[in-house]
Amino acid sequence: MSTATEPTAPPTVGPPDLLFELRDIHAGYGPFRSLFGVNIAIPPQSVLALLGANGSGKTTVVRVASGLIRPTAGQLLWEGEDVTGRRPYKLAQMGIVHAPEGRSVFASLTVEENLVLTFREVFGRRGTKGKLEQAYELFPRMGERRRQLAGTLSGGEQRMLSLARVLVRGPQLLITDELSLGLAPVIIDEVYETLGTIRDSGCALMIVEQHVHQALTLADNVVVLAKGRVVLSGTREELGDISERLLPAVHGEI
Ligand code: ATP
């Protein structure tokens, strides 16, 4: 009789059909409490729009989801496995990638230098060429402007460049925070078109937005926060006439 023990799979505590789940999350900053029992579930390859007024807790959810803040209570489940308390780089290695608010590019370097810097760090000198081609395929505008200083790109183009830098890590879940902040409507459309391409490539998205209509063009599921609590959630179909029901919630009126 063999005494060797079978390798055991990590314990699964969440539904296996979900990619990521925030379960009953409480979090804050020192004595200040910002989130009170927030539940969010993201199936694989789906798009979640996280909406809410200023100060409702959206960025705090993002910080918890990417490991920057440890919740004071509740769990983070990745493919059913409890990953609460994992460091941000561990979560990034698993496939959770956060595209932060604003334009995280090196202004005094060209588009290509920005990309090469990131790709060399992640893939080494050899992998860089292939990744550059991949990035230019996904963002043709970046290819056209490869020799331009990143600081002189338009706001939307700078956001595309920062997306190109994070996407090449092949995330399974991309979290974007106020991607359309300060952008002209026509550029926002372009950035959202890119997000659609990313979704079509099989990556789930958590889109944090104040531009409700824009986020809803892509969303499968919607969560609205107010004062650190979920006040409305469901599929886009379940919520029916979304603009009428969501706008008062997003503006903190319910
Ligand atoms: P906005 O749309 O204005 O960015 P938000 O929905 O992202 O808002 P959060 O940034 O998550 O909201 O803030 C939620 C609450 O936590 C707010 O009351 C805010 O003042 C507070 N808060 C955020 N960051 C900190 C911090 N570093 N220290 C103390 N309190 C904070």
PDB file of C-alpha atoms and ligand atoms in Angstrom:
ATOM      1  CA  MET A   1       0.000   0.000   0.000  1.00  0.00           C
ATOM      2  CA  SER A   2       1.389   3.350  -0.937  1.00  0.00           C
ATOM      3  CA  THR A   3       1.779   5.899   1.831  1.00  0.00           C
ATOM      4  CA  ALA A   4       2.443   8.799  -0.526  1.00  0.00           C
ATOM      5  CA  THR A   5      -0.088  11.542  -0.045  1.00  0.00           C
ATOM      6  CA  GLU A   6      -1.952  12.836  -3.060  1.00  0.00           C
ATOM      7  CA  PRO A   7      -1.151  16.454  -3.935  1.00  0.00           C
ATOM      8  CA  THR A   8      -4.062  18.505  -2.694  1.00  0.00           C
ATOM      9  CA  ALA A   9      -5.595  21.477  -4.496  1.00  0.00           C
ATOM     10  CA  PRO A  10      -5.803  24.741  -2.538  1.00  0.00           C
ATOM     11  CA  PRO A  11      -9.039  24.930  -0.544  1.00  0.00           C
ATOM     12  CA  THR A  12     -11.858  26.462  -2.548  1.00  0.00           C
ATOM     13  CA  VAL A  13     -14.232  28.635  -0.564  1.00  0.00           C
ATOM     14  CA  GLY A  14     -16.095  30.509  -3.285  1.00  0.00           C
ATOM     15  CA  PRO A  15     -18.173  29.566  -6.317  1.00  0.00           C
ATOM     16  CA  PRO A  16     -15.720  28.246  -8.953  1.00  0.00           C
ATOM     17  CA  ASP A  17     -17.609  30.006 -11.752  1.00  0.00           C
ATOM     18  CA  LEU A  18     -16.485  33.419 -10.510  1.00  0.00           C
ATOM     19  CA  LEU A  19     -13.139  34.922 -11.452  1.00  0.00           C
ATOM     20  CA  PHE A  20     -13.004  37.392  -8.583  1.00  0.00           C
ATOM     21  CA  GLU A  21     -15.184  38.089  -5.610  1.00  0.00           C
ATOM     22  CA  LEU A  22     -15.094  40.726  -2.896  1.00  0.00           C
ATOM     23  CA  ARG A  23     -17.143  39.298  -0.074  1.00  0.00           C
ATOM     24  CA  ASP A  24     -18.492  41.453   2.750  1.00  0.00           C
ATOM     25  CA  ILE A  25     -15.553  43.858   2.587  1.00  0.00           C
ATOM     26  CA  HIS A  26     -14.994  46.430   5.317  1.00  0.00           C
ATOM     27  CA  ALA A  27     -12.060  48.815   4.903  1.00  0.00           C
ATOM     28  CA  GLY A  28     -10.837  52.279   5.794  1.00  0.00           C
ATOM     29  CA  TYR A  29      -7.917  54.541   6.517  1.00  0.00           C
ATOM     30  CA  GLY A  30      -6.787  54.395  10.140  1.00  0.00           C
ATOM     31  CA  PRO A  31      -9.808  55.224  12.287  1.00  0.00           C
ATOM     32  CA  PHE A  32     -11.821  56.411   9.244  1.00  0.00           C
ATOM     33  CA  ARG A  33     -14.115  53.710   7.845  1.00  0.00           C
ATOM     34  CA  SER A  34     -14.852  53.892   4.108  1.00  0.00           C
ATOM     35  CA  LEU A  35     -16.438  50.547   3.137  1.00  0.00           C
ATOM     36  CA  PHE A  36     -19.171  48.725   5.037  1.00  0.00           C
ATOM     37  CA  GLY A  37     -19.848  45.153   3.857  1.00  0.00           C
ATOM     38  CA  VAL A  38     -19.323  45.554   0.108  1.00  0.00           C
ATOM     39  CA  ASN A  39     -20.065  42.501  -2.085  1.00  0.00           C
ATOM     40  CA  ILE A  40     -18.882  42.398  -5.704  1.00  0.00           C
ATOM     41  CA  ALA A  41     -18.717  39.348  -7.995  1.00  0.00           C
ATOM     42  CA  ILE A  42     -16.952  39.237 -11.352  1.00  0.00           C
ATOM     43  CA  PRO A  43     -17.467  36.235 -13.669  1.00  0.00           C
ATOM     44  CA  PRO A  44     -14.613  35.463 -16.127  1.00  0.00           C
ATOM     45  CA  GLN A  45     -14.476  37.640 -19.254  1.00  0.00           C
ATOM     46  CA  SER A  46     -17.236  39.936 -17.998  1.00  0.00           C
ATOM     47  CA  VAL A  47     -17.345  43.684 -17.523  1.00  0.00           C
ATOM     48  CA  LEU A  48     -18.374  45.232 -14.219  1.00  0.00           C
ATOM     49  CA  ALA A  49     -19.141  48.949 -13.982  1.00  0.00           C
ATOM     50  CA  LEU A  50     -18.495  50.302 -10.474  1.00  0.00           C
ATOM     51  CA  LEU A  51     -20.341  53.586 -10.149  1.00  0.00           C
ATOM     52  CA  GLY A  52     -20.980  56.135  -7.417  1.00  0.00           C
ATOM     53  CA  ALA A  53     -20.747  59.773  -6.425  1.00  0.00           C
ATOM     54  CA  ASN A  54     -17.540  61.447  -5.209  1.00  0.00           C
ATOM     55  CA  GLY A  55     -16.351  59.921  -1.959  1.00  0.00           C
ATOM     56  CA  SER A  56     -18.676  56.887  -2.207  1.00  0.00           C
ATOM     57  CA  GLY A  57     -15.745  54.462  -1.895  1.00  0.00           C
ATOM     58  CA  LYS A  58     -14.962  53.418  -5.490  1.00  0.00           C
ATOM     59  CA  THR A  59     -11.214  54.028  -5.258  1.00  0.00           C
ATOM     60  CA  THR A  60     -11.088  52.290  -1.895  1.00  0.00           C
ATOM     61  CA  VAL A  61     -12.678  49.195  -3.514  1.00  0.00           C
ATOM     62  CA  VAL A  62     -10.013  49.350  -6.222  1.00  0.00           C
ATOM     63  CA  ARG A  63      -7.247  49.624  -3.613  1.00  0.00           C
ATOM     64  CA  VAL A  64      -8.623  46.625  -1.727  1.00  0.00           C
ATOM     65  CA  ALA A  65      -9.030  44.620  -4.964  1.00  0.00           C
ATOM     66  CA  SER A  66      -5.432  45.244  -5.997  1.00  0.00           C
ATOM     67  CA  GLY A  67      -4.008  44.559  -2.531  1.00  0.00           C
ATOM     68  CA  LEU A  68      -2.967  48.132  -1.712  1.00  0.00           C
ATOM     69  CA  ILE A  69      -5.239  48.186   1.338  1.00  0.00           C
ATOM     70  CA  ARG A  70      -5.953  45.177   3.513  1.00  0.00           C
ATOM     71  CA  PRO A  71      -9.642  44.933   4.417  1.00  0.00           C
ATOM     72  CA  THR A  72     -10.443  45.052   8.140  1.00  0.00           C
ATOM     73  CA  ALA A  73     -13.047  42.327   7.521  1.00  0.00           C
ATOM     74  CA  GLY A  74     -14.261  40.244   4.584  1.00  0.00           C
ATOM     75  CA  GLN A  75     -12.568  38.164   1.923  1.00  0.00           C
ATOM     76  CA  LEU A  76     -11.059  38.439  -1.537  1.00  0.00           C
ATOM     77  CA  LEU A  77     -11.580  35.281  -3.585  1.00  0.00           C
ATOM     78  CA  TRP A  78      -9.717  34.595  -6.834  1.00  0.00           C
ATOM     79  CA  GLU A  79     -11.196  31.652  -8.770  1.00  0.00           C
ATOM     80  CA  GLY A  80     -12.703  30.520  -5.477  1.00  0.00           C
ATOM     81  CA  GLU A  81      -9.430  30.657  -3.533  1.00  0.00           C
ATOM     82  CA  ASP A  82      -9.088  32.975  -0.542  1.00  0.00           C
ATOM     83  CA  VAL A  83      -6.386  35.528  -1.440  1.00  0.00           C
ATOM     84  CA  THR A  84      -7.166  38.090   1.275  1.00  0.00           C
ATOM     85  CA  GLY A  85      -4.011  39.835   2.472  1.00  0.00           C
ATOM     86  CA  ARG A  86      -1.852  38.919  -0.562  1.00  0.00           C
ATOM     87  CA  ARG A  87       0.599  41.661  -1.539  1.00  0.00           C
ATOM     88  CA  PRO A  88      -0.125  43.742  -4.675  1.00  0.00           C
ATOM     89  CA  TYR A  89       2.672  42.112  -6.689  1.00  0.00           C
ATOM     90  CA  LYS A  90       1.313  38.643  -5.851  1.00  0.00           C
ATOM     91  CA  LEU A  91      -2.153  39.633  -7.046  1.00  0.00           C
ATOM     92  CA  ALA A  92      -0.590  41.160 -10.185  1.00  0.00           C
ATOM     93  CA  GLN A  93       1.260  37.884 -10.838  1.00  0.00           C
ATOM     94  CA  MET A  94      -2.058  36.040 -10.555  1.00  0.00           C
ATOM     95  CA  GLY A  95      -3.550  38.302 -13.235  1.00  0.00           C
ATOM     96  CA  ILE A  96      -5.140  41.283 -11.453  1.00  0.00           C
ATOM     97  CA  VAL A  97      -3.771  44.412 -13.081  1.00  0.00           C
ATOM     98  CA  HIS A  98      -4.681  47.942 -12.068  1.00  0.00           C
ATOM     99  CA  ALA A  99      -4.458  50.822 -14.548  1.00  0.00           C
ATOM    100  CA  PRO A 100      -4.304  53.740 -12.143  1.00  0.00           C
ATOM    101  CA  GLU A 101      -6.113  57.048 -12.461  1.00  0.00           C
ATOM    102  CA  GLY A 102      -4.374  59.651 -14.625  1.00  0.00           C
ATOM    103  CA  ARG A 103      -1.519  59.409 -17.057  1.00  0.00           C
ATOM    104  CA  SER A 104       1.166  57.156 -15.669  1.00  0.00           C
ATOM    105  CA  VAL A 105       3.756  57.647 -18.424  1.00  0.00           C
ATOM    106  CA  PHE A 106       7.307  59.034 -18.489  1.00  0.00           C
ATOM    107  CA  ALA A 107       6.736  62.411 -20.151  1.00  0.00           C
ATOM    108  CA  SER A 108      10.326  62.994 -21.298  1.00  0.00           C
ATOM    109  CA  LEU A 109      10.647  59.594 -23.034  1.00  0.00           C
ATOM    110  CA  THR A 110       9.164  58.664 -26.409  1.00  0.00           C
ATOM    111  CA  VAL A 111       6.210  56.315 -26.727  1.00  0.00           C
ATOM    112  CA  GLU A 112       8.519  53.481 -27.737  1.00  0.00           C
ATOM    113  CA  GLU A 113      10.987  54.168 -24.920  1.00  0.00           C
ATOM    114  CA  ASN A 114       8.118  54.041 -22.430  1.00  0.00           C
ATOM    115  CA  LEU A 115       7.040  50.655 -23.778  1.00  0.00           C
ATOM    116  CA  VAL A 116      10.553  49.235 -24.059  1.00  0.00           C
ATOM    117  CA  LEU A 117      11.319  50.221 -20.474  1.00  0.00           C
ATOM    118  CA  THR A 118       8.325  48.271 -19.179  1.00  0.00           C
ATOM    119  CA  PHE A 119       8.685  45.296 -21.512  1.00  0.00           C
ATOM    120  CA  ARG A 120      12.414  44.811 -20.784  1.00  0.00           C
ATOM    121  CA  GLU A 121      11.717  44.818 -17.077  1.00  0.00           C
ATOM    122  CA  VAL A 122       9.011  42.162 -17.455  1.00  0.00           C
ATOM    123  CA  PHE A 123      10.183  40.047 -20.417  1.00  0.00           C
ATOM    124  CA  GLY A 124      13.891  40.800 -20.803  1.00  0.00           C
ATOM    125  CA  ARG A 125      15.633  42.067 -23.936  1.00  0.00           C
ATOM    126  CA  ARG A 126      14.600  39.072 -26.054  1.00  0.00           C
ATOM    127  CA  GLY A 127      10.889  39.260 -25.414  1.00  0.00           C
ATOM    128  CA  THR A 128      10.640  42.993 -26.014  1.00  0.00           C
ATOM    129  CA  LYS A 129      10.392  43.044 -29.817  1.00  0.00           C
ATOM    130  CA  GLY A 130       7.410  40.679 -29.949  1.00  0.00           C
ATOM    131  CA  LYS A 131       5.641  42.557 -27.184  1.00  0.00           C
ATOM    132  CA  LEU A 132       6.166  45.880 -28.972  1.00  0.00           C
ATOM    133  CA  GLU A 133       4.539  44.440 -32.091  1.00  0.00           C
ATOM    134  CA  GLN A 134       1.650  43.159 -29.964  1.00  0.00           C
ATOM    135  CA  ALA A 135       1.184  46.571 -28.337  1.00  0.00           C
ATOM    136  CA  TYR A 136       1.160  48.384 -31.697  1.00  0.00           C
ATOM    137  CA  GLU A 137      -1.348  45.894 -33.060  1.00  0.00           C
ATOM    138  CA  LEU A 138      -3.709  46.592 -30.167  1.00  0.00           C
ATOM    139  CA  PHE A 139      -3.041  50.345 -30.175  1.00  0.00           C
ATOM    140  CA  PRO A 140      -2.230  51.341 -33.802  1.00  0.00           C
ATOM    141  CA  ARG A 141      -2.145  55.007 -32.722  1.00  0.00           C
ATOM    142  CA  MET A 142       0.841  54.220 -30.493  1.00  0.00           C
ATOM    143  CA  GLY A 143       2.639  52.686 -33.477  1.00  0.00           C
ATOM    144  CA  GLU A 144       2.063  55.830 -35.526  1.00  0.00           C
ATOM    145  CA  ARG A 145       3.427  57.969 -32.696  1.00  0.00           C
ATOM    146  CA  ARG A 146       6.228  55.734 -31.524  1.00  0.00           C
ATOM    147  CA  ARG A 147       8.866  58.496 -31.801  1.00  0.00           C
ATOM    148  CA  GLN A 148       6.796  61.211 -30.134  1.00  0.00           C
ATOM    149  CA  LEU A 149       7.574  62.312 -26.557  1.00  0.00           C
ATOM    150  CA  ALA A 150       4.904  60.836 -24.286  1.00  0.00           C
ATOM    151  CA  GLY A 151       4.418  64.200 -22.572  1.00  0.00           C
ATOM    152  CA  THR A 152       3.227  65.723 -25.846  1.00  0.00           C
ATOM    153  CA  LEU A 153       0.560  63.060 -26.509  1.00  0.00           C
ATOM    154  CA  SER A 154      -3.072  64.045 -26.020  1.00  0.00           C
ATOM    155  CA  GLY A 155      -4.731  63.027 -22.746  1.00  0.00           C
ATOM    156  CA  GLY A 156      -6.473  60.072 -24.407  1.00  0.00           C
ATOM    157  CA  GLU A 157      -3.286  58.915 -26.108  1.00  0.00           C
ATOM    158  CA  GLN A 158      -1.397  59.064 -22.799  1.00  0.00           C
ATOM    159  CA  ARG A 159      -4.063  56.849 -21.284  1.00  0.00           C
ATOM    160  CA  MET A 160      -3.742  54.413 -24.202  1.00  0.00           C
ATOM    161  CA  LEU A 161       0.007  54.313 -23.604  1.00  0.00           C
ATOM    162  CA  SER A 162      -0.454  53.537 -19.921  1.00  0.00           C
ATOM    163  CA  LEU A 163      -2.961  50.808 -20.870  1.00  0.00           C
ATOM    164  CA  ALA A 164      -0.475  49.361 -23.386  1.00  0.00           C
ATOM    165  CA  ARG A 165       2.136  49.212 -20.602  1.00  0.00           C
ATOM    166  CA  VAL A 166      -0.088  47.272 -18.205  1.00  0.00           C
ATOM    167  CA  LEU A 167      -1.846  45.068 -20.760  1.00  0.00           C
ATOM    168  CA  VAL A 168       1.244  43.394 -21.983  1.00  0.00           C
ATOM    169  CA  ARG A 169       1.398  41.547 -18.664  1.00  0.00           C
ATOM    170  CA  GLY A 170      -1.599  39.555 -19.957  1.00  0.00           C
ATOM    171  CA  PRO A 171      -4.057  40.298 -17.159  1.00  0.00           C
ATOM    172  CA  GLN A 172      -7.144  38.198 -16.526  1.00  0.00           C
ATOM    173  CA  LEU A 173      -8.758  41.154 -14.780  1.00  0.00           C
ATOM    174  CA  LEU A 174      -8.020  44.752 -15.695  1.00  0.00           C
ATOM    175  CA  ILE A 175      -9.167  47.395 -13.227  1.00  0.00           C
ATOM    176  CA  THR A 176      -9.450  50.904 -14.627  1.00  0.00           C
ATOM    177  CA  ASP A 177      -9.990  53.919 -12.393  1.00  0.00           C
ATOM    178  CA  GLU A 178     -11.606  57.037 -13.897  1.00  0.00           C
ATOM    179  CA  LEU A 179     -10.067  56.367 -17.281  1.00  0.00           C
ATOM    180  CA  SER A 180     -12.142  59.100 -18.920  1.00  0.00           C
ATOM    181  CA  LEU A 181     -11.333  61.802 -16.359  1.00  0.00           C
ATOM    182  CA  GLY A 182     -10.702  65.126 -18.114  1.00  0.00           C
ATOM    183  CA  LEU A 183     -10.947  63.696 -21.638  1.00  0.00           C
ATOM    184  CA  ALA A 184     -12.937  65.102 -24.564  1.00  0.00           C
ATOM    185  CA  PRO A 185     -15.992  62.940 -25.449  1.00  0.00           C
ATOM    186  CA  VAL A 186     -14.539  61.838 -28.788  1.00  0.00           C
ATOM    187  CA  ILE A 187     -11.352  60.624 -27.063  1.00  0.00           C
ATOM    188  CA  ILE A 188     -13.395  58.864 -24.382  1.00  0.00           C
ATOM    189  CA  ASP A 189     -15.172  56.937 -27.171  1.00  0.00           C
ATOM    190  CA  GLU A 190     -11.790  55.875 -28.510  1.00  0.00           C
ATOM    191  CA  VAL A 191     -10.512  54.755 -25.102  1.00  0.00           C
ATOM    192  CA  TYR A 192     -13.723  52.763 -24.577  1.00  0.00           C
ATOM    193  CA  GLU A 193     -13.389  51.172 -27.990  1.00  0.00           C
ATOM    194  CA  THR A 194      -9.979  49.964 -26.825  1.00  0.00           C
ATOM    195  CA  LEU A 195     -11.513  48.574 -23.636  1.00  0.00           C
ATOM    196  CA  GLY A 196     -13.986  46.660 -25.838  1.00  0.00           C
ATOM    197  CA  THR A 197     -11.070  45.126 -27.748  1.00  0.00           C
ATOM    198  CA  ILE A 198      -9.446  44.149 -24.450  1.00  0.00           C
ATOM    199  CA  ARG A 199     -12.692  42.506 -23.282  1.00  0.00           C
ATOM    200  CA  ASP A 200     -12.985  40.657 -26.608  1.00  0.00           C
ATOM    201  CA  SER A 201      -9.490  39.273 -26.067  1.00  0.00           C
ATOM    202  CA  GLY A 202     -10.851  37.404 -23.003  1.00  0.00           C
ATOM    203  CA  CYS A 203      -9.893  39.761 -20.172  1.00  0.00           C
ATOM    204  CA  ALA A 204     -12.471  40.682 -17.516  1.00  0.00           C
ATOM    205  CA  LEU A 205     -12.817  44.363 -16.671  1.00  0.00           C
ATOM    206  CA  MET A 206     -13.748  46.326 -13.578  1.00  0.00           C
ATOM    207  CA  ILE A 207     -14.433  49.837 -14.800  1.00  0.00           C
ATOM    208  CA  VAL A 208     -14.652  52.573 -12.189  1.00  0.00           C
ATOM    209  CA  GLU A 209     -16.355  55.612 -13.632  1.00  0.00           C
ATOM    210  CA  GLN A 210     -18.325  58.726 -12.994  1.00  0.00           C
ATOM    211  CA  HIS A 211     -19.302  58.811 -16.698  1.00  0.00           C
ATOM    212  CA  VAL A 212     -22.259  56.466 -16.262  1.00  0.00           C
ATOM    213  CA  HIS A 213     -23.344  56.244 -19.895  1.00  0.00           C
ATOM    214  CA  GLN A 214     -19.874  55.419 -21.117  1.00  0.00           C
ATOM    215  CA  ALA A 215     -19.318  52.643 -18.608  1.00  0.00           C
ATOM    216  CA  LEU A 216     -22.734  51.163 -19.381  1.00  0.00           C
ATOM    217  CA  THR A 217     -21.949  50.745 -23.060  1.00  0.00           C
ATOM    218  CA  LEU A 218     -19.671  47.851 -22.072  1.00  0.00           C
ATOM    219  CA  ALA A 219     -21.003  46.639 -18.716  1.00  0.00           C
ATOM    220  CA  ASP A 220     -22.537  43.212 -18.151  1.00  0.00           C
ATOM    221  CA  ASN A 221     -22.986  43.910 -14.430  1.00  0.00           C
ATOM    222  CA  VAL A 222     -23.378  47.130 -12.493  1.00  0.00           C
ATOM    223  CA  VAL A 223     -22.647  48.001  -8.859  1.00  0.00           C
ATOM    224  CA  VAL A 224     -23.512  51.411  -7.426  1.00  0.00           C
ATOM    225  CA  LEU A 225     -21.916  52.578  -4.193  1.00  0.00           C
ATOM    226  CA  ALA A 226     -23.123  55.307  -1.848  1.00  0.00           C
ATOM    227  CA  LYS A 227     -21.350  56.177   1.392  1.00  0.00           C
ATOM    228  CA  GLY A 228     -19.327  52.973   1.357  1.00  0.00           C
ATOM    229  CA  ARG A 229     -22.297  50.643   0.799  1.00  0.00           C
ATOM    230  CA  VAL A 230     -23.728  48.907  -2.271  1.00  0.00           C
ATOM    231  CA  VAL A 231     -27.090  50.574  -2.949  1.00  0.00           C
ATOM    232  CA  LEU A 232     -27.833  48.946  -6.301  1.00  0.00           C
ATOM    233  CA  SER A 233     -26.402  45.940  -8.111  1.00  0.00           C
ATOM    234  CA  GLY A 234     -27.365  43.540 -10.846  1.00  0.00           C
ATOM    235  CA  THR A 235     -26.984  42.722 -14.498  1.00  0.00           C
ATOM    236  CA  ARG A 236     -27.668  45.495 -16.941  1.00  0.00           C
ATOM    237  CA  GLU A 237     -30.846  43.669 -17.989  1.00  0.00           C
ATOM    238  CA  GLU A 238     -32.017  43.237 -14.388  1.00  0.00           C
ATOM    239  CA  LEU A 239     -31.678  46.927 -13.735  1.00  0.00           C
ATOM    240  CA  GLY A 240     -33.993  47.696 -16.630  1.00  0.00           C
ATOM    241  CA  ASP A 241     -33.998  51.299 -17.721  1.00  0.00           C
ATOM    242  CA  ILE A 242     -30.602  51.938 -16.399  1.00  0.00           C
ATOM    243  CA  SER A 243     -30.177  55.623 -16.935  1.00  0.00           C
ATOM    244  CA  GLU A 244     -33.373  56.460 -15.034  1.00  0.00           C
ATOM    245  CA  ARG A 245     -32.659  54.177 -12.110  1.00  0.00           C
ATOM    246  CA  LEU A 246     -28.942  54.653 -11.876  1.00  0.00           C
ATOM    247  CA  LEU A 247     -28.460  58.352 -12.158  1.00  0.00           C
ATOM    248  CA  PRO A 248     -30.145  59.271  -8.834  1.00  0.00           C
ATOM    249  CA  ALA A 249     -28.171  56.475  -7.133  1.00  0.00           C
ATOM    250  CA  VAL A 250     -24.878  57.528  -8.667  1.00  0.00           C
ATOM    251  CA  HIS A 251     -25.494  61.102  -7.627  1.00  0.00           C
ATOM    252  CA  GLY A 252     -26.165  60.033  -4.065  1.00  0.00           C
ATOM    253  CA  GLU A 253     -29.912  60.784  -4.147  1.00  0.00           C
ATOM    254  CA  ILE A 254     -31.069  57.363  -2.977  1.00  0.00           C
TER     255      ILE A 254
HETATM  256  P1  ATP B   1     -13.971  60.012  -6.059  1.00  0.00           P
HETATM  257  O1  ATP B   1     -14.965  59.674  -7.128  1.00  0.00           O
HETATM  258  O2  ATP B   1     -14.147  61.408  -5.557  1.00  0.00           O
HETATM  259  O3  ATP B   1     -12.562  59.649  -6.379  1.00  0.00           O
HETATM  260  P2  ATP B   1     -14.406  57.593  -4.526  1.00  0.00           P
HETATM  261  O4  ATP B   1     -15.774  57.039  -4.720  1.00  0.00           O
HETATM  262  O5  ATP B   1     -13.298  56.957  -5.291  1.00  0.00           O
HETATM  263  O6  ATP B   1     -14.414  59.152  -4.760  1.00  0.00           O
HETATM  264  P3  ATP B   1     -12.793  57.055  -2.197  1.00  0.00           P
HETATM  265  O7  ATP B   1     -11.604  57.771  -2.725  1.00  0.00           O
HETATM  266  O8  ATP B   1     -12.763  55.574  -2.138  1.00  0.00           O
HETATM  267  O9  ATP B   1     -14.116  57.511  -2.968  1.00  0.00           O
HETATM  268  O10 ATP B   1     -13.083  57.622  -0.745  1.00  0.00           O
HETATM  269  C1  ATP B   1     -14.049  57.037   0.146  1.00  0.00           C
HETATM  270  C2  ATP B   1     -13.946  57.764   1.480  1.00  0.00           C
HETATM  271  O11 ATP B   1     -12.653  57.485   2.052  1.00  0.00           O
HETATM  272  C3  ATP B   1     -14.029  59.297   1.349  1.00  0.00           C
HETATM  273  O12 ATP B   1     -14.789  59.793   2.424  1.00  0.00           O
HETATM  274  C4  ATP B   1     -12.585  59.754   1.441  1.00  0.00           C
HETATM  275  O13 ATP B   1     -12.484  61.045   2.022  1.00  0.00           O
HETATM  276  C5  ATP B   1     -11.951  58.700   2.334  1.00  0.00           C
HETATM  277  N1  ATP B   1     -10.522  58.508   2.004  1.00  0.00           N
HETATM  278  C6  ATP B   1     -10.008  58.180   0.804  1.00  0.00           C
HETATM  279  N2  ATP B   1      -8.662  58.085   0.863  1.00  0.00           N
HETATM  280  C7  ATP B   1      -8.315  58.380   2.141  1.00  0.00           C
HETATM  281  C8  ATP B   1      -7.080  58.457   2.845  1.00  0.00           C
HETATM  282  N3  ATP B   1      -5.918  58.196   2.248  1.00  0.00           N
HETATM  283  N4  ATP B   1      -7.122  58.816   4.156  1.00  0.00           N
HETATM  284  C9  ATP B   1      -8.302  59.067   4.788  1.00  0.00           C
HETATM  285  N5  ATP B   1      -9.501  58.990   4.186  1.00  0.00           N
HETATM  286  C10 ATP B   1      -9.530  58.660   2.877  1.00  0.00           C
END
